[in-house]
Coordinates of C-alpha atoms in Angstrom, one line a residue:
M291 CA 0.1 0.0 0.1
I292 CA 1.2 3.5 -0.8
E293 CA 0.9 6.3 1.8
V294 CA 0.2 9.4 -0.1
E295 CA 1.1 12.4 2.1
L296 CA 1.5 16.2 1.9
K297 CA 3.0 18.2 4.7
Y298 CA 2.7 22.0 5.3
R299 CA 4.0 24.4 7.8
L300 CA 1.1 25.9 9.8
D301 CA 1.0 29.5 10.9
E302 CA -2.8 30.0 11.5
P303 CA -4.3 26.8 13.1
E304 CA -7.6 28.6 13.9
S305 CA -8.5 29.1 10.3
L306 CA -7.6 25.5 9.3
L307 CA -9.6 24.1 12.3
A308 CA -12.7 26.0 11.2
S309 CA -12.4 24.8 7.5
L310 CA -12.0 21.2 8.7
I311 CA -15.0 21.4 11.1
A312 CA -17.0 22.9 8.2
R313 CA -16.0 19.9 6.1
G314 CA -17.3 17.5 8.7
A315 CA -14.0 16.5 10.2
Q316 CA -14.1 15.7 13.9
P317 CA -10.9 16.0 15.9
G318 CA -9.7 13.1 17.9
A319 CA -8.1 13.4 21.3
P320 CA -4.6 14.9 21.1
T321 CA -1.9 12.2 21.6
V322 CA 1.8 12.6 22.3
E323 CA 3.8 10.4 19.9
R324 CA 7.6 9.5 20.2
D325 CA 9.2 8.4 17.1
L326 CA 12.6 6.7 17.4
Y327 CA 14.5 6.3 14.0
F328 CA 17.0 3.7 13.0
N329 CA 19.6 3.6 10.3
H330 CA 20.5 0.4 8.3
P331 CA 23.9 -1.1 9.1
A332 CA 24.8 -1.5 5.4
R333 CA 23.1 1.5 3.6
D334 CA 22.4 5.0 4.8
F335 CA 18.7 5.6 4.8
R336 CA 19.3 9.4 4.7
Q337 CA 20.9 8.7 1.3
T338 CA 18.3 6.2 0.1
D339 CA 15.2 8.2 1.3
E340 CA 14.0 5.3 3.4
A341 CA 13.0 5.3 7.1
L342 CA 12.7 2.7 9.8
R343 CA 10.7 3.9 12.8
L344 CA 9.5 2.8 16.2
R345 CA 6.5 4.8 17.4
W346 CA 5.0 4.9 20.9
D347 CA 1.8 6.8 21.4
G348 CA 1.3 6.1 25.1
S349 CA -0.8 3.0 24.4
Q350 CA 0.4 1.4 21.2
A351 CA 3.8 0.6 19.8
T352 CA 4.3 0.4 16.0
L353 CA 7.3 -0.6 13.8
T354 CA 7.1 1.2 10.4
Y355 CA 9.2 0.9 7.2
K356 CA 8.9 3.8 4.7
G357 CA 10.3 3.2 1.2
Q358 CA 11.8 5.6 -1.2
L359 CA 9.7 8.7 -2.2
L360 CA 7.8 8.1 -5.5
D361 CA 7.7 11.7 -6.8
R362 CA 9.1 15.3 -6.3
V363 CA 5.7 16.8 -5.4
S364 CA 4.5 14.7 -2.3
K365 CA 5.8 12.4 0.4
S366 CA 4.2 9.4 -1.3
R367 CA 5.9 6.1 -0.7
E368 CA 5.3 2.5 0.2
E369 CA 4.6 2.1 3.9
L370 CA 4.7 -1.1 5.9
E371 CA 3.5 -1.2 9.5
L372 CA 3.5 -3.8 12.3
D373 CA 1.6 -3.4 15.5
L374 CA 3.7 -4.4 18.6
S375 CA 2.6 -5.6 22.0
P376 CA 1.9 -2.6 24.1
E377 CA 3.5 -4.2 27.2
T378 CA 6.8 -5.3 25.8
G379 CA 6.9 -4.6 22.0
L380 CA 8.8 -1.4 21.9
E381 CA 11.7 -2.4 24.0
T382 CA 12.0 -5.8 22.5
A383 CA 11.8 -4.4 18.9
R384 CA 14.5 -1.8 19.9
R385 CA 16.7 -4.5 21.2
I386 CA 16.2 -6.7 18.2
L387 CA 17.0 -3.8 15.8
G388 CA 20.2 -3.1 17.9
L389 CA 21.4 -6.7 17.8
L390 CA 21.0 -6.8 14.0
G391 CA 23.1 -3.8 13.7
F392 CA 20.6 -1.0 13.2
V393 CA 21.7 2.2 14.8
E394 CA 19.4 4.8 16.5
S395 CA 19.6 7.9 14.5
G396 CA 17.1 10.3 16.0
D397 CA 14.2 11.0 18.2
V398 CA 11.1 13.0 17.3
E399 CA 8.3 14.0 19.8
K400 CA 5.1 15.7 18.7
Q401 CA 1.6 16.3 20.0
R402 CA -0.7 15.1 17.3
T403 CA -4.5 15.6 16.8
K404 CA -6.1 13.6 14.1
F405 CA -9.1 14.7 11.9
P406 CA -10.4 11.8 9.8
M407 CA -12.7 12.9 7.1
L408 CA -14.1 11.9 3.8
D409 CA -13.3 14.2 0.8
R410 CA -15.2 13.6 -2.4
G411 CA -15.1 9.9 -1.7
L412 CA -11.5 9.7 -0.6
P413 CA -10.8 8.9 3.0
V414 CA -8.4 11.5 4.3
L415 CA -6.6 11.8 7.5
V416 CA -5.6 15.3 8.4
T417 CA -3.3 15.6 11.4
I418 CA -2.0 18.8 13.0
D419 CA 1.4 18.2 14.7
E420 CA 3.1 20.4 17.3
V421 CA 6.7 19.1 16.9
T422 CA 9.0 19.7 19.7
G423 CA 11.8 22.1 18.5
L424 CA 10.0 22.7 15.1
G425 CA 6.5 24.1 15.6
L426 CA 3.2 23.5 13.9
F427 CA 2.6 21.4 10.8
V428 CA -0.5 19.8 9.1
E429 CA -0.3 16.5 7.1
L430 CA -2.9 15.4 4.6
E431 CA -2.7 11.6 4.2
A432 CA -4.5 8.9 2.2
S433 CA -3.8 5.4 1.0
A434 CA -3.9 4.1 -2.4
E435 CA -2.6 1.2 -4.6
R436 CA 0.6 2.0 -6.4
D437 CA -1.0 2.3 -9.9
S438 CA -3.6 5.0 -8.5
Y439 CA -1.6 6.9 -6.0
E440 CA -1.3 9.9 -8.4
A441 CA -5.1 10.5 -8.3
A442 CA -5.1 10.4 -4.5
R443 CA -2.1 12.8 -4.5
D444 CA -3.7 15.1 -7.0
R445 CA -6.9 15.2 -4.8
L446 CA -4.9 16.0 -1.7
L447 CA -3.1 18.8 -3.6
E448 CA -6.5 20.3 -4.4
L449 CA -7.7 19.9 -0.9
A450 CA -4.6 21.6 0.4
G451 CA -5.3 24.5 -1.9
E452 CA -8.9 24.7 -0.8
L453 CA -7.7 24.8 2.9
G454 CA -5.3 27.6 2.1
L455 CA -2.1 25.5 2.8
T456 CA 0.8 27.0 1.0
Q457 CA 4.0 26.4 2.8
G458 CA 4.7 22.8 1.6
E459 CA 7.5 20.8 3.3
R460 CA 8.9 17.6 1.9
R461 CA 11.5 16.9 4.5
S462 CA 10.8 14.7 7.4
Y463 CA 10.7 16.1 10.9
L464 CA 13.9 14.1 11.7
Q465 CA 15.6 15.8 8.7
L466 CA 14.4 19.3 9.8
L467 CA 15.7 18.6 13.3
V468 CA 19.1 17.3 12.0
E469 CA 19.4 20.4 9.9
Q470 CA 18.8 22.6 13.0
G471 CA 21.5 20.6 15.0
A472 CA 18.8 19.5 17.4
V473 CA 19.5 15.7 16.8

C-alpha cells in the first residue's frame, strides 16, 4: 500500500480548524507520539530516502518501514506497519534492531491531533502536529494502490489549496531537526 502524504507548515491553526470542522472532520483526542528512527547497518537511509521507525503513542507501539519517495511533489511512498505488543513490543523491537546492527539515528516527539474525514469519496486523515523544536505542521494523508496513488495525490493537492495551505514541506521532521542541529 502507498501512503500518499503532503505536509505543510502551519501558521494559523484557527483558520484551518474552522475549515476542517465545516467539512465535517471531527478532531480526535490529542496524543503525544515519540518516534525513534534507525539507520541500516549497510546502507544510509538518509541517502536512500527510506525510514525505519518505532513509534510509541502512550498506548500502542508500531514498527514502520517507509520506502523511497515516489515523486518530487509529495511524500508518497510504500509504507509497511507492524503493531507491537503494548507491554513489551517497543523495547523488544528496539533490542532486536540493535542486535541486528541497526543504529538509533534520531528521536522526534510531537503532540498530534487527528481529523479523519471523507473528501469527495476519498478517506483522508488530516493531522495537526506540534513538533518539539520545530513548531506546527499539518499533514494530509490517504492510502492508495501503487497504480492509483497519483489520483489520490492530486486530490490531496486540491484539498490543500482549498484549505489555504501554501508552505509545503517535503523533508521529514527528523531531517528538519538534524538540519537545525537538534539531533
